[in-house]
Amino acid sequence: MVRLRKPLPPYTLKTPEGGKVYLPDLKGRPLALLEDEALAQSLAAREAELEALGAQAYLLAQAPRPSPLPLLLDPEGALLGAIPEGGVLVADAFLEVYHLGPIRDEEEVLEWLRFVEAQCPECVLPEADWL
């Protein structure tokens, strides 16, 4: 189950060519998973900004289709079912989910990616230590 402020579950997705992508292998860079093709098109047009952030973005689908972003297939819909219509999943480089919900446009996706990139997990005390 996908939850905010929790690590992304270790799902295995597929590529249109039949390869497998194990989500934990995507650690190391901020991640955006989209289910909306129009939003993916807008975000793909800002590829230079994604690269400058060191971020990765993918369009999720249940079956192969043309995609402006790299396409990951979720045939069973396990991960797709967690992302609301018109929504996006944004995770940090450790795959902790920071946003899972509606998004107004590609600029908001980039804002979330900037936010998670600026986080410093080593700089923050666990809540129990400062409450």
CSV table of C-alpha atoms in Angstrom, one decimal:
chain,number,residue,atom,x,y,z
A,1,MET,CA,0.0,0.0,0.0
A,2,VAL,CA,1.3,3.4,-0.9
A,3,ARG,CA,1.3,6.0,1.9
A,4,LEU,CA,2.6,9.5,2.4
A,5,ARG,CA,5.9,9.8,4.2
A,6,LYS,CA,6.5,6.1,3.9
A,7,PRO,CA,8.8,4.3,1.5
A,8,LEU,CA,7.3,3.3,-1.8
A,9,PRO,CA,6.5,-0.4,-1.8
A,10,PRO,CA,8.9,-2.6,-3.8
A,11,TYR,CA,6.7,-3.0,-6.8
A,12,THR,CA,8.0,-4.6,-10.0
A,13,LEU,CA,6.8,-2.8,-13.2
A,14,LYS,CA,7.5,-3.6,-16.8
A,15,THR,CA,8.9,-1.7,-19.8
A,16,PRO,CA,7.0,-1.8,-23.2
A,17,GLU,CA,9.9,-3.9,-24.5
A,18,GLY,CA,9.2,-6.6,-21.8
A,19,GLY,CA,11.9,-5.7,-19.3
A,20,LYS,CA,11.4,-5.5,-15.6
A,21,VAL,CA,11.9,-2.4,-13.4
A,22,TYR,CA,12.1,-3.0,-9.7
A,23,LEU,CA,11.2,0.3,-8.0
A,24,PRO,CA,13.9,0.1,-5.4
A,25,ASP,CA,16.4,0.2,-8.3
A,26,LEU,CA,15.2,3.8,-9.0
A,27,LYS,CA,16.6,5.0,-5.7
A,28,GLY,CA,19.1,7.8,-5.9
A,29,ARG,CA,17.1,10.5,-7.7
A,30,PRO,CA,13.8,12.2,-7.0
A,31,LEU,CA,10.9,10.4,-8.7
A,32,ALA,CA,7.6,11.5,-10.3
A,33,LEU,CA,5.1,8.9,-11.5
A,34,LEU,CA,2.2,10.2,-13.5
A,35,GLU,CA,-0.9,8.6,-14.9
A,36,ASP,CA,-2.1,11.6,-17.0
A,37,GLU,CA,-0.8,11.7,-20.6
A,38,ALA,CA,-1.4,15.5,-21.0
A,39,LEU,CA,0.5,16.2,-17.8
A,40,ALA,CA,3.3,13.9,-19.0
A,41,GLN,CA,3.4,15.9,-22.3
A,42,SER,CA,3.7,19.2,-20.4
A,43,LEU,CA,6.4,17.8,-18.1
A,44,ALA,CA,8.4,16.3,-21.0
A,45,ALA,CA,8.5,19.7,-22.6
A,46,ARG,CA,10.5,20.8,-19.5
A,47,GLU,CA,13.0,18.0,-19.7
A,48,ALA,CA,16.0,20.4,-19.2
A,49,GLU,CA,14.5,21.4,-15.8
A,50,LEU,CA,14.0,17.7,-14.8
A,51,GLU,CA,17.6,17.0,-15.7
A,52,ALA,CA,18.8,20.1,-13.8
A,53,LEU,CA,17.0,18.7,-10.7
A,54,GLY,CA,18.5,15.2,-11.3
A,55,ALA,CA,14.9,14.0,-11.2
A,56,GLN,CA,13.3,11.1,-13.1
A,57,ALA,CA,9.7,11.1,-14.4
A,58,TYR,CA,7.7,8.3,-15.8
A,59,LEU,CA,4.2,7.8,-17.2
A,60,LEU,CA,2.4,4.8,-15.8
A,61,ALA,CA,0.0,2.8,-17.9
A,62,GLN,CA,-1.6,-0.7,-17.8
A,63,ALA,CA,-0.7,-1.4,-21.5
A,64,PRO,CA,1.8,-0.1,-24.0
A,65,ARG,CA,0.9,3.3,-25.6
A,66,PRO,CA,2.8,6.2,-27.1
A,67,SER,CA,4.3,8.3,-24.3
A,68,PRO,CA,6.2,11.6,-24.1
A,69,LEU,CA,8.0,10.3,-21.0
A,70,PRO,CA,9.6,6.9,-20.4
A,71,LEU,CA,6.7,4.5,-20.0
A,72,LEU,CA,6.4,2.0,-17.1
A,73,LEU,CA,3.7,-0.6,-17.3
A,74,ASP,CA,1.6,-1.7,-14.3
A,75,PRO,CA,-0.5,-4.4,-15.9
A,76,GLU,CA,-2.3,-5.3,-12.6
A,77,GLY,CA,-2.9,-1.7,-11.7
A,78,ALA,CA,-1.4,-2.0,-8.2
A,79,LEU,CA,0.5,1.2,-8.3
A,80,LEU,CA,-1.8,3.0,-10.8
A,81,GLY,CA,-4.7,2.4,-8.4
A,82,ALA,CA,-2.9,4.4,-5.7
A,83,ILE,CA,-2.6,7.5,-7.8
A,84,PRO,CA,-5.8,9.5,-8.0
A,85,GLU,CA,-7.1,10.6,-11.4
A,86,GLY,CA,-5.1,13.7,-12.5
A,87,GLY,CA,-2.7,13.0,-9.7
A,88,VAL,CA,1.0,12.4,-9.3
A,89,LEU,CA,3.2,10.4,-7.0
A,90,VAL,CA,6.4,12.3,-6.0
A,91,ALA,CA,9.1,10.6,-4.0
A,92,ASP,CA,12.5,11.6,-2.8
A,93,ALA,CA,15.8,10.0,-3.7
A,94,PHE,CA,15.2,7.3,-1.0
A,95,LEU,CA,11.7,6.7,-2.5
A,96,GLU,CA,9.8,8.2,0.5
A,97,VAL,CA,6.5,9.4,-0.9
A,98,TYR,CA,6.0,13.1,-0.4
A,99,HIS,CA,3.0,13.8,-2.6
A,100,LEU,CA,0.3,11.5,-3.7
A,101,GLY,CA,-2.7,13.4,-5.0
A,102,PRO,CA,-4.0,15.9,-7.5
A,103,ILE,CA,-1.7,18.3,-9.2
A,104,ARG,CA,-2.7,21.4,-11.1
A,105,ASP,CA,0.1,21.4,-13.7
A,106,GLU,CA,3.7,20.5,-14.6
A,107,GLU,CA,5.0,23.5,-12.6
A,108,GLU,CA,3.5,22.0,-9.4
A,109,VAL,CA,5.2,18.7,-10.2
A,110,LEU,CA,8.5,20.5,-10.6
A,111,GLU,CA,7.9,22.4,-7.3
A,112,TRP,CA,7.4,19.1,-5.5
A,113,LEU,CA,10.6,17.7,-7.1
A,114,ARG,CA,12.5,20.8,-6.0
A,115,PHE,CA,11.1,20.4,-2.5
A,116,VAL,CA,12.1,16.8,-2.1
A,117,GLU,CA,15.5,17.5,-3.6
A,118,ALA,CA,16.1,20.2,-0.9
A,119,GLN,CA,15.3,17.9,2.0
A,120,CYS,CA,18.1,16.7,4.1
A,121,PRO,CA,17.1,13.6,6.1
A,122,GLU,CA,20.4,13.7,8.1
A,123,CYS,CA,19.6,17.2,9.2
A,124,VAL,CA,16.3,16.5,10.9
A,125,LEU,CA,15.8,14.8,14.2
A,126,PRO,CA,13.1,12.2,14.3
A,127,GLU,CA,9.8,13.6,15.6
A,128,ALA,CA,10.1,11.7,18.9
A,129,ASP,CA,13.4,13.4,19.6
A,130,TRP,CA,12.0,17.0,19.5
A,131,LEU,CA,8.4,16.7,20.5
